[in-house]
Amino acid sequence: MNTPNNLMPGAEPFEFPSPTGSDRAVLLIHGLTGTPSEMRFPASVLNEAGYHVRAPLLPGHGTAIADLNKTTWRDWYGEAERSFLELKKGFQTVFVAGLSMGSMMTLNLLIHHNDDIAAAGVMAPPFHFIDWKANVILPVVTPLGIPRLIGDIPEDVDDVSGQRTHVCYGRTSVSAGASLVMLSRRVKRRLGRITAPVIVIMSRHDSIVDPKSARIVYDRIASEKKRLVMLEKSLHTVTVDVEKEKVADELVGFFRKF
């Protein structure tokens, strides 16, 4: 897996070989401004359940916010797809799960590789934001050239503890956020192509994404086998928040069926 020279401590990609030599693997994809560190807890639980687990670092992440400003969703998806195809070569059964932006990578993988994915986990999918300004401004900032003027802005802590529980930037990229919105619109139009089993996990109290985004996925995918889990105590980064055990257990329980 690719590792930049100027990597932030704790931001490295990781891979946990199956303790049983299983032919079942899981690809875990982190969120925007985040790193694989936010996927370590569910990764450890999945690994203990017998899965080989890989969590790549997506381009522009884990180094400096200026690097993220230079990337788009195509860069992130390219790395996610490369990791998926590598796993597919080495394992008979491959699962995918992503958080926030990573959930858009997951959905896009499903759209393009539906038959090769045994089941998927979609966590906090960002189709609509809590902040109305994000919904109104992000779709138009690129045509107006705003990213060149602003670059990046401070980002709030987004879990119940009020402390950073994972390695991530303290700022968010305006251009990257706009690119994510572009991808989410593309994905939204194509959700009906997805027929693989999907579990959707989201908090009713998400601090960034409107919880109705979970229903968009659940209602529009064509999957016969699907599950919707609404958390009651977490905020946005559900894989590191107070219900992280439930999140990990839900992923294991759902994947175990396929």
PDB file of C-alpha atoms in Angstrom, residues 35-257:
ATOM      1  CA  THR A  35      -7.077   8.339   7.904  1.00  0.00           C
ATOM      2  CA  PRO A  36      -7.184   4.548   8.334  1.00  0.00           C
ATOM      3  CA  SER A  37      -6.859   5.140  12.091  1.00  0.00           C
ATOM      4  CA  GLU A  38     -10.626   5.707  12.259  1.00  0.00           C
ATOM      5  CA  MET A  39     -11.131   2.177  10.931  1.00  0.00           C
ATOM      6  CA  ARG A  40      -8.787   0.369  13.340  1.00  0.00           C
ATOM      7  CA  PHE A  41     -11.444  -0.638  15.848  1.00  0.00           C
ATOM      8  CA  PRO A  42     -13.856  -2.290  13.396  1.00  0.00           C
ATOM      9  CA  ALA A  43     -10.813  -3.757  11.647  1.00  0.00           C
ATOM     10  CA  SER A  44      -9.661  -5.439  14.843  1.00  0.00           C
ATOM     11  CA  VAL A  45     -13.117  -6.897  15.496  1.00  0.00           C
ATOM     12  CA  LEU A  46     -13.457  -8.146  11.921  1.00  0.00           C
ATOM     13  CA  ASN A  47      -9.970  -9.620  12.084  1.00  0.00           C
ATOM     14  CA  GLU A  48     -10.763 -11.446  15.326  1.00  0.00           C
ATOM     15  CA  ALA A  49     -13.819 -12.862  13.541  1.00  0.00           C
ATOM     16  CA  GLY A  50     -11.475 -14.414  10.982  1.00  0.00           C
ATOM     17  CA  TYR A  51     -11.377 -11.865   8.162  1.00  0.00           C
ATOM     18  CA  HIS A  52      -8.304 -10.549   6.388  1.00  0.00           C
ATOM     19  CA  VAL A  53      -8.638  -6.744   6.642  1.00  0.00           C
ATOM     20  CA  ARG A  54      -7.075  -3.952   4.588  1.00  0.00           C
ATOM     21  CA  ALA A  55      -7.415  -0.201   5.177  1.00  0.00           C
ATOM     22  CA  PRO A  56      -5.651   1.944   2.547  1.00  0.00           C
ATOM     23  CA  LEU A  57      -4.718   5.605   2.897  1.00  0.00           C
ATOM     24  CA  LEU A  58      -6.447   7.621   0.189  1.00  0.00           C
ATOM     25  CA  PRO A  59      -4.544  10.289  -1.807  1.00  0.00           C
ATOM     26  CA  GLY A  60      -4.245  13.706  -0.165  1.00  0.00           C
ATOM     27  CA  HIS A  61      -4.850  12.313   3.316  1.00  0.00           C
ATOM     28  CA  GLY A  62      -2.614  11.757   6.318  1.00  0.00           C
ATOM     29  CA  THR A  63      -0.026  14.379   5.383  1.00  0.00           C
ATOM     30  CA  ALA A  64      -1.050  18.043   5.060  1.00  0.00           C
ATOM     31  CA  ILE A  65      -4.316  19.712   4.119  1.00  0.00           C
ATOM     32  CA  ALA A  66      -2.565  21.333   1.148  1.00  0.00           C
ATOM     33  CA  ASP A  67      -2.179  17.857  -0.327  1.00  0.00           C
ATOM     34  CA  LEU A  68      -5.903  17.195  -0.017  1.00  0.00           C
ATOM     35  CA  ASN A  69      -6.651  20.477  -1.770  1.00  0.00           C
ATOM     36  CA  LYS A  70      -4.945  19.060  -4.882  1.00  0.00           C
ATOM     37  CA  THR A  71      -7.074  15.906  -5.109  1.00  0.00           C
ATOM     38  CA  THR A  72     -10.579  14.996  -6.275  1.00  0.00           C
ATOM     39  CA  TRP A  73     -12.939  12.071  -5.809  1.00  0.00           C
ATOM     40  CA  ARG A  74     -11.391  10.375  -8.822  1.00  0.00           C
ATOM     41  CA  ASP A  75      -8.050  10.189  -7.021  1.00  0.00           C
ATOM     42  CA  TRP A  76      -9.638   8.705  -3.884  1.00  0.00           C
ATOM     43  CA  TYR A  77     -11.746   6.248  -5.843  1.00  0.00           C
ATOM     44  CA  GLY A  78      -8.776   5.189  -7.945  1.00  0.00           C
ATOM     45  CA  GLU A  79      -6.892   4.081  -4.834  1.00  0.00           C
ATOM     46  CA  ALA A  80      -9.977   2.430  -3.305  1.00  0.00           C
ATOM     47  CA  GLU A  81     -10.643   0.506  -6.512  1.00  0.00           C
ATOM     48  CA  ARG A  82      -6.999  -0.538  -6.832  1.00  0.00           C
ATOM     49  CA  SER A  83      -7.051  -1.929  -3.291  1.00  0.00           C
ATOM     50  CA  PHE A  84     -10.315  -3.734  -3.977  1.00  0.00           C
ATOM     51  CA  LEU A  85      -9.030  -5.339  -7.170  1.00  0.00           C
ATOM     52  CA  GLU A  86      -5.867  -6.478  -5.389  1.00  0.00           C
ATOM     53  CA  LEU A  87      -7.940  -8.135  -2.676  1.00  0.00           C
ATOM     54  CA  LYS A  88     -10.173  -9.725  -5.277  1.00  0.00           C
ATOM     55  CA  LYS A  89      -7.139 -11.374  -6.868  1.00  0.00           C
ATOM     56  CA  GLY A  90      -6.053 -12.924  -3.590  1.00  0.00           C
ATOM     57  CA  PHE A  91      -9.332 -13.806  -1.877  1.00  0.00           C
ATOM     58  CA  GLN A  92     -12.409 -15.692  -2.956  1.00  0.00           C
ATOM     59  CA  THR A  93     -14.850 -13.490  -1.021  1.00  0.00           C
ATOM     60  CA  VAL A  94     -14.426  -9.731  -0.581  1.00  0.00           C
ATOM     61  CA  PHE A  95     -16.501  -7.312   1.499  1.00  0.00           C
ATOM     62  CA  VAL A  96     -16.288  -3.504   1.510  1.00  0.00           C
ATOM     63  CA  ALA A  97     -17.231  -0.945   4.153  1.00  0.00           C
ATOM     64  CA  GLY A  98     -16.688   2.795   4.280  1.00  0.00           C
ATOM     65  CA  LEU A  99     -17.307   5.760   6.550  1.00  0.00           C
ATOM     66  CA  SER A 100     -18.689   9.080   5.267  1.00  0.00           C
ATOM     67  CA  MET A 101     -16.678   9.852   2.124  1.00  0.00           C
ATOM     68  CA  GLY A 102     -15.532   6.237   2.355  1.00  0.00           C
ATOM     69  CA  SER A 103     -19.166   5.180   2.096  1.00  0.00           C
ATOM     70  CA  MET A 104     -19.375   7.000  -1.240  1.00  0.00           C
ATOM     71  CA  MET A 105     -16.296   5.079  -2.366  1.00  0.00           C
ATOM     72  CA  THR A 106     -18.084   1.909  -1.226  1.00  0.00           C
ATOM     73  CA  LEU A 107     -21.277   2.737  -3.101  1.00  0.00           C
ATOM     74  CA  ASN A 108     -19.319   3.611  -6.235  1.00  0.00           C
ATOM     75  CA  LEU A 109     -17.473   0.296  -5.993  1.00  0.00           C
ATOM     76  CA  LEU A 110     -20.844  -1.435  -5.729  1.00  0.00           C
ATOM     77  CA  ILE A 111     -22.100   0.391  -8.799  1.00  0.00           C
ATOM     78  CA  HIS A 112     -19.104  -0.748 -10.849  1.00  0.00           C
ATOM     79  CA  HIS A 113     -18.285  -4.113  -9.224  1.00  0.00           C
ATOM     80  CA  ASN A 114     -21.594  -5.227  -7.749  1.00  0.00           C
ATOM     81  CA  ASP A 115     -21.240  -8.909  -8.620  1.00  0.00           C
ATOM     82  CA  ASP A 116     -17.732  -9.128  -7.140  1.00  0.00           C
ATOM     83  CA  ILE A 117     -18.680  -7.754  -3.702  1.00  0.00           C
ATOM     84  CA  ALA A 118     -20.188 -10.268  -1.270  1.00  0.00           C
ATOM     85  CA  ALA A 119     -21.761  -7.545   0.913  1.00  0.00           C
ATOM     86  CA  ALA A 120     -21.052  -3.951   1.902  1.00  0.00           C
ATOM     87  CA  GLY A 121     -21.267  -1.604   4.863  1.00  0.00           C
ATOM     88  CA  VAL A 122     -22.293   2.012   4.270  1.00  0.00           C
ATOM     89  CA  MET A 123     -21.734   4.274   7.295  1.00  0.00           C
ATOM     90  CA  ALA A 124     -22.861   7.924   7.516  1.00  0.00           C
ATOM     91  CA  PRO A 125     -23.298   8.431   3.740  1.00  0.00           C
ATOM     92  CA  PRO A 126     -23.035  12.184   2.973  1.00  0.00           C
ATOM     93  CA  PHE A 127     -25.912  12.897   0.614  1.00  0.00           C
ATOM     94  CA  HIS A 128     -27.259  15.834   2.613  1.00  0.00           C
ATOM     95  CA  PHE A 129     -25.538  17.907   5.297  1.00  0.00           C
ATOM     96  CA  ILE A 130     -26.854  19.315   8.564  1.00  0.00           C
ATOM     97  CA  ASP A 131     -25.438  22.758   7.735  1.00  0.00           C
ATOM     98  CA  TRP A 132     -27.625  24.288   5.050  1.00  0.00           C
ATOM     99  CA  LYS A 133     -24.687  26.339   3.807  1.00  0.00           C
ATOM    100  CA  ALA A 134     -22.854  23.155   2.830  1.00  0.00           C
ATOM    101  CA  ASN A 135     -25.863  21.954   0.828  1.00  0.00           C
ATOM    102  CA  VAL A 136     -26.189  25.282  -0.984  1.00  0.00           C
ATOM    103  CA  ILE A 137     -22.576  26.402  -1.411  1.00  0.00           C
ATOM    104  CA  LEU A 138     -20.541  23.243  -2.052  1.00  0.00           C
ATOM    105  CA  PRO A 139     -22.290  22.363  -5.341  1.00  0.00           C
ATOM    106  CA  VAL A 140     -21.345  25.744  -6.833  1.00  0.00           C
ATOM    107  CA  VAL A 141     -17.956  26.571  -5.332  1.00  0.00           C
ATOM    108  CA  THR A 142     -15.911  24.956  -8.106  1.00  0.00           C
ATOM    109  CA  PRO A 143     -17.584  26.784 -11.032  1.00  0.00           C
ATOM    110  CA  LEU A 144     -17.207  30.055  -9.106  1.00  0.00           C
ATOM    111  CA  GLY A 145     -13.531  29.444  -8.374  1.00  0.00           C
ATOM    112  CA  ILE A 146     -14.058  29.696  -4.611  1.00  0.00           C
ATOM    113  CA  PRO A 147     -11.593  26.909  -3.685  1.00  0.00           C
ATOM    114  CA  ARG A 148      -8.750  29.014  -5.100  1.00  0.00           C
ATOM    115  CA  LEU A 149      -9.795  31.926  -2.882  1.00  0.00           C
ATOM    116  CA  ILE A 150     -10.496  30.037   0.371  1.00  0.00           C
ATOM    117  CA  GLY A 151      -8.535  26.769   0.164  1.00  0.00           C
ATOM    118  CA  ASP A 152      -9.514  25.202   3.458  1.00  0.00           C
ATOM    119  CA  ILE A 153     -11.385  26.033   6.661  1.00  0.00           C
ATOM    120  CA  PRO A 154     -11.345  24.825  10.311  1.00  0.00           C
ATOM    121  CA  GLU A 155     -13.150  21.560  11.026  1.00  0.00           C
ATOM    122  CA  ASP A 156     -15.026  20.838  14.264  1.00  0.00           C
ATOM    123  CA  VAL A 157     -14.460  17.774  16.430  1.00  0.00           C
ATOM    124  CA  ASP A 158     -17.148  15.302  15.428  1.00  0.00           C
ATOM    125  CA  ASP A 159     -17.579  12.669  18.115  1.00  0.00           C
ATOM    126  CA  VAL A 160     -19.270  12.558  21.499  1.00  0.00           C
ATOM    127  CA  SER A 161     -16.070  12.641  23.534  1.00  0.00           C
ATOM    128  CA  GLY A 162     -15.200  16.109  22.240  1.00  0.00           C
ATOM    129  CA  GLN A 163     -11.620  14.940  21.681  1.00  0.00           C
ATOM    130  CA  ARG A 164      -9.761  13.668  18.651  1.00  0.00           C
ATOM    131  CA  THR A 165     -10.075   9.898  18.826  1.00  0.00           C
ATOM    132  CA  HIS A 166      -8.364   9.313  15.484  1.00  0.00           C
ATOM    133  CA  VAL A 167      -5.721  10.899  13.283  1.00  0.00           C
ATOM    134  CA  CYS A 168      -7.172  13.489  10.912  1.00  0.00           C
ATOM    135  CA  TYR A 169      -6.747  17.041   9.706  1.00  0.00           C
ATOM    136  CA  GLY A 170      -7.977  19.888  11.869  1.00  0.00           C
ATOM    137  CA  ARG A 171      -9.180  21.631   8.725  1.00  0.00           C
ATOM    138  CA  THR A 172     -11.371  20.620   5.817  1.00  0.00           C
ATOM    139  CA  SER A 173     -10.737  21.288   2.139  1.00  0.00           C
ATOM    140  CA  VAL A 174     -13.347  23.337   0.297  1.00  0.00           C
ATOM    141  CA  SER A 175     -12.384  21.893  -3.088  1.00  0.00           C
ATOM    142  CA  ALA A 176     -12.381  18.326  -1.757  1.00  0.00           C
ATOM    143  CA  GLY A 177     -15.790  18.864  -0.180  1.00  0.00           C
ATOM    144  CA  ALA A 178     -17.125  20.164  -3.489  1.00  0.00           C
ATOM    145  CA  SER A 179     -15.675  17.154  -5.294  1.00  0.00           C
ATOM    146  CA  LEU A 180     -17.337  14.825  -2.797  1.00  0.00           C
ATOM    147  CA  VAL A 181     -20.679  16.488  -3.514  1.00  0.00           C
ATOM    148  CA  MET A 182     -20.138  15.912  -7.238  1.00  0.00           C
ATOM    149  CA  LEU A 183     -19.543  12.218  -6.580  1.00  0.00           C
ATOM    150  CA  SER A 184     -22.528  11.914  -4.252  1.00  0.00           C
ATOM    151  CA  ARG A 185     -24.796  13.258  -6.982  1.00  0.00           C
ATOM    152  CA  ARG A 186     -23.433  10.739  -9.490  1.00  0.00           C
ATOM    153  CA  VAL A 187     -23.838   7.906  -6.998  1.00  0.00           C
ATOM    154  CA  LYS A 188     -27.339   8.953  -6.004  1.00  0.00           C
ATOM    155  CA  ARG A 189     -28.542   8.672  -9.611  1.00  0.00           C
ATOM    156  CA  ARG A 190     -27.115   5.151  -9.868  1.00  0.00           C
ATOM    157  CA  LEU A 191     -28.145   3.593  -6.549  1.00  0.00           C
ATOM    158  CA  GLY A 192     -30.744   1.451  -8.298  1.00  0.00           C
ATOM    159  CA  ARG A 193     -27.945  -0.523  -9.960  1.00  0.00           C
ATOM    160  CA  ILE A 194     -26.855  -1.963  -6.621  1.00  0.00           C
ATOM    161  CA  THR A 195     -28.189  -5.437  -5.850  1.00  0.00           C
ATOM    162  CA  ALA A 196     -25.501  -6.774  -3.483  1.00  0.00           C
ATOM    163  CA  PRO A 197     -26.364  -7.078   0.232  1.00  0.00           C
ATOM    164  CA  VAL A 198     -25.874  -3.782   2.070  1.00  0.00           C
ATOM    165  CA  ILE A 199     -26.005  -2.690   5.698  1.00  0.00           C
ATOM    166  CA  VAL A 200     -26.499   1.043   6.278  1.00  0.00           C
ATOM    167  CA  ILE A 201     -25.367   2.437   9.639  1.00  0.00           C
ATOM    168  CA  MET A 202     -25.992   6.008  10.766  1.00  0.00           C
ATOM    169  CA  SER A 203     -26.594   8.013  13.918  1.00  0.00           C
ATOM    170  CA  ARG A 204     -29.816   9.929  14.439  1.00  0.00           C
ATOM    171  CA  HIS A 205     -27.625  12.647  15.967  1.00  0.00           C
ATOM    172  CA  ASP A 206     -24.981  12.870  13.242  1.00  0.00           C
ATOM    173  CA  SER A 207     -23.299  16.256  13.609  1.00  0.00           C
ATOM    174  CA  ILE A 208     -22.375  16.639   9.932  1.00  0.00           C
ATOM    175  CA  VAL A 209     -24.654  14.546   7.702  1.00  0.00           C
ATOM    176  CA  ASP A 210     -28.442  14.690   7.734  1.00  0.00           C
ATOM    177  CA  PRO A 211     -29.718  11.282   8.952  1.00  0.00           C
ATOM    178  CA  LYS A 212     -32.180  11.162   6.053  1.00  0.00           C
ATOM    179  CA  SER A 213     -29.158  10.269   3.925  1.00  0.00           C
ATOM    180  CA  ALA A 214     -29.349   6.739   5.336  1.00  0.00           C
ATOM    181  CA  ARG A 215     -32.896   6.328   4.025  1.00  0.00           C
ATOM    182  CA  ILE A 216     -31.814   7.502   0.595  1.00  0.00           C
ATOM    183  CA  VAL A 217     -29.425   4.568   0.359  1.00  0.00           C
ATOM    184  CA  TYR A 218     -31.739   2.029   1.954  1.00  0.00           C
ATOM    185  CA  ASP A 219     -34.779   2.995  -0.129  1.00  0.00           C
ATOM    186  CA  ARG A 220     -33.075   3.397  -3.505  1.00  0.00           C
ATOM    187  CA  ILE A 221     -30.751   0.404  -3.731  1.00  0.00           C
ATOM    188  CA  ALA A 222     -32.242  -2.657  -5.429  1.00  0.00           C
ATOM    189  CA  SER A 223     -30.732  -5.089  -2.921  1.00  0.00           C
ATOM    190  CA  GLU A 224     -33.128  -7.727  -1.627  1.00  0.00           C
ATOM    191  CA  LYS A 225     -30.937  -8.262   1.433  1.00  0.00           C
ATOM    192  CA  LYS A 226     -30.375  -5.004   3.264  1.00  0.00           C
ATOM    193  CA  ARG A 227     -30.384  -3.691   6.809  1.00  0.00           C
ATOM    194  CA  LEU A 228     -30.745  -0.200   8.282  1.00  0.00           C
ATOM    195  CA  VAL A 229     -29.224   0.523  11.700  1.00  0.00           C
ATOM    196  CA  MET A 230     -29.857   3.907  13.349  1.00  0.00           C
ATOM    197  CA  LEU A 231     -27.610   4.663  16.316  1.00  0.00           C
ATOM    198  CA  GLU A 232     -28.890   6.659  19.280  1.00  0.00           C
ATOM    199  CA  LYS A 233     -25.785   8.113  20.990  1.00  0.00           C
ATOM    200  CA  SER A 234     -23.055   8.724  18.415  1.00  0.00           C
ATOM    201  CA  LEU A 235     -22.292  11.738  16.259  1.00  0.00           C
ATOM    202  CA  HIS A 236     -20.634  11.451  12.825  1.00  0.00           C
ATOM    203  CA  THR A 237     -17.515   9.304  13.125  1.00  0.00           C
ATOM    204  CA  VAL A 238     -19.381   6.224  14.280  1.00  0.00           C
ATOM    205  CA  THR A 239     -16.397   3.879  14.042  1.00  0.00           C
ATOM    206  CA  VAL A 240     -14.623   5.660  16.916  1.00  0.00           C
ATOM    207  CA  ASP A 241     -17.560   7.056  18.865  1.00  0.00           C
ATOM    208  CA  VAL A 242     -19.376   5.711  21.917  1.00  0.00           C
ATOM    209  CA  GLU A 243     -21.234   3.016  19.950  1.00  0.00           C
ATOM    210  CA  LYS A 244     -18.205   1.738  18.040  1.00  0.00           C
ATOM    211  CA  GLU A 245     -18.674  -1.744  19.513  1.00  0.00           C
ATOM    212  CA  LYS A 246     -22.206  -1.921  18.122  1.00  0.00           C
ATOM    213  CA  VAL A 247     -21.018  -0.678  14.736  1.00  0.00           C
ATOM    214  CA  ALA A 248     -18.305  -3.325  14.541  1.00  0.00           C
ATOM    215  CA  ASP A 249     -20.654  -6.080  15.743  1.00  0.00           C
ATOM    216  CA  GLU A 250     -23.271  -5.091  13.165  1.00  0.00           C
ATOM    217  CA  LEU A 251     -20.696  -5.329  10.371  1.00  0.00           C
ATOM    218  CA  VAL A 252     -19.483  -8.738  11.531  1.00  0.00           C
ATOM    219  CA  GLY A 253     -23.024 -10.056  12.000  1.00  0.00           C
ATOM    220  CA  PHE A 254     -24.144  -8.879   8.571  1.00  0.00           C
ATOM    221  CA  PHE A 255     -21.058 -10.042   6.661  1.00  0.00           C
ATOM    222  CA  ARG A 256     -21.198 -13.435   8.359  1.00  0.00           C
ATOM    223  CA  LYS A 257     -24.410 -14.211   6.457  1.00  0.00           C
TER     224      LYS A 257
END
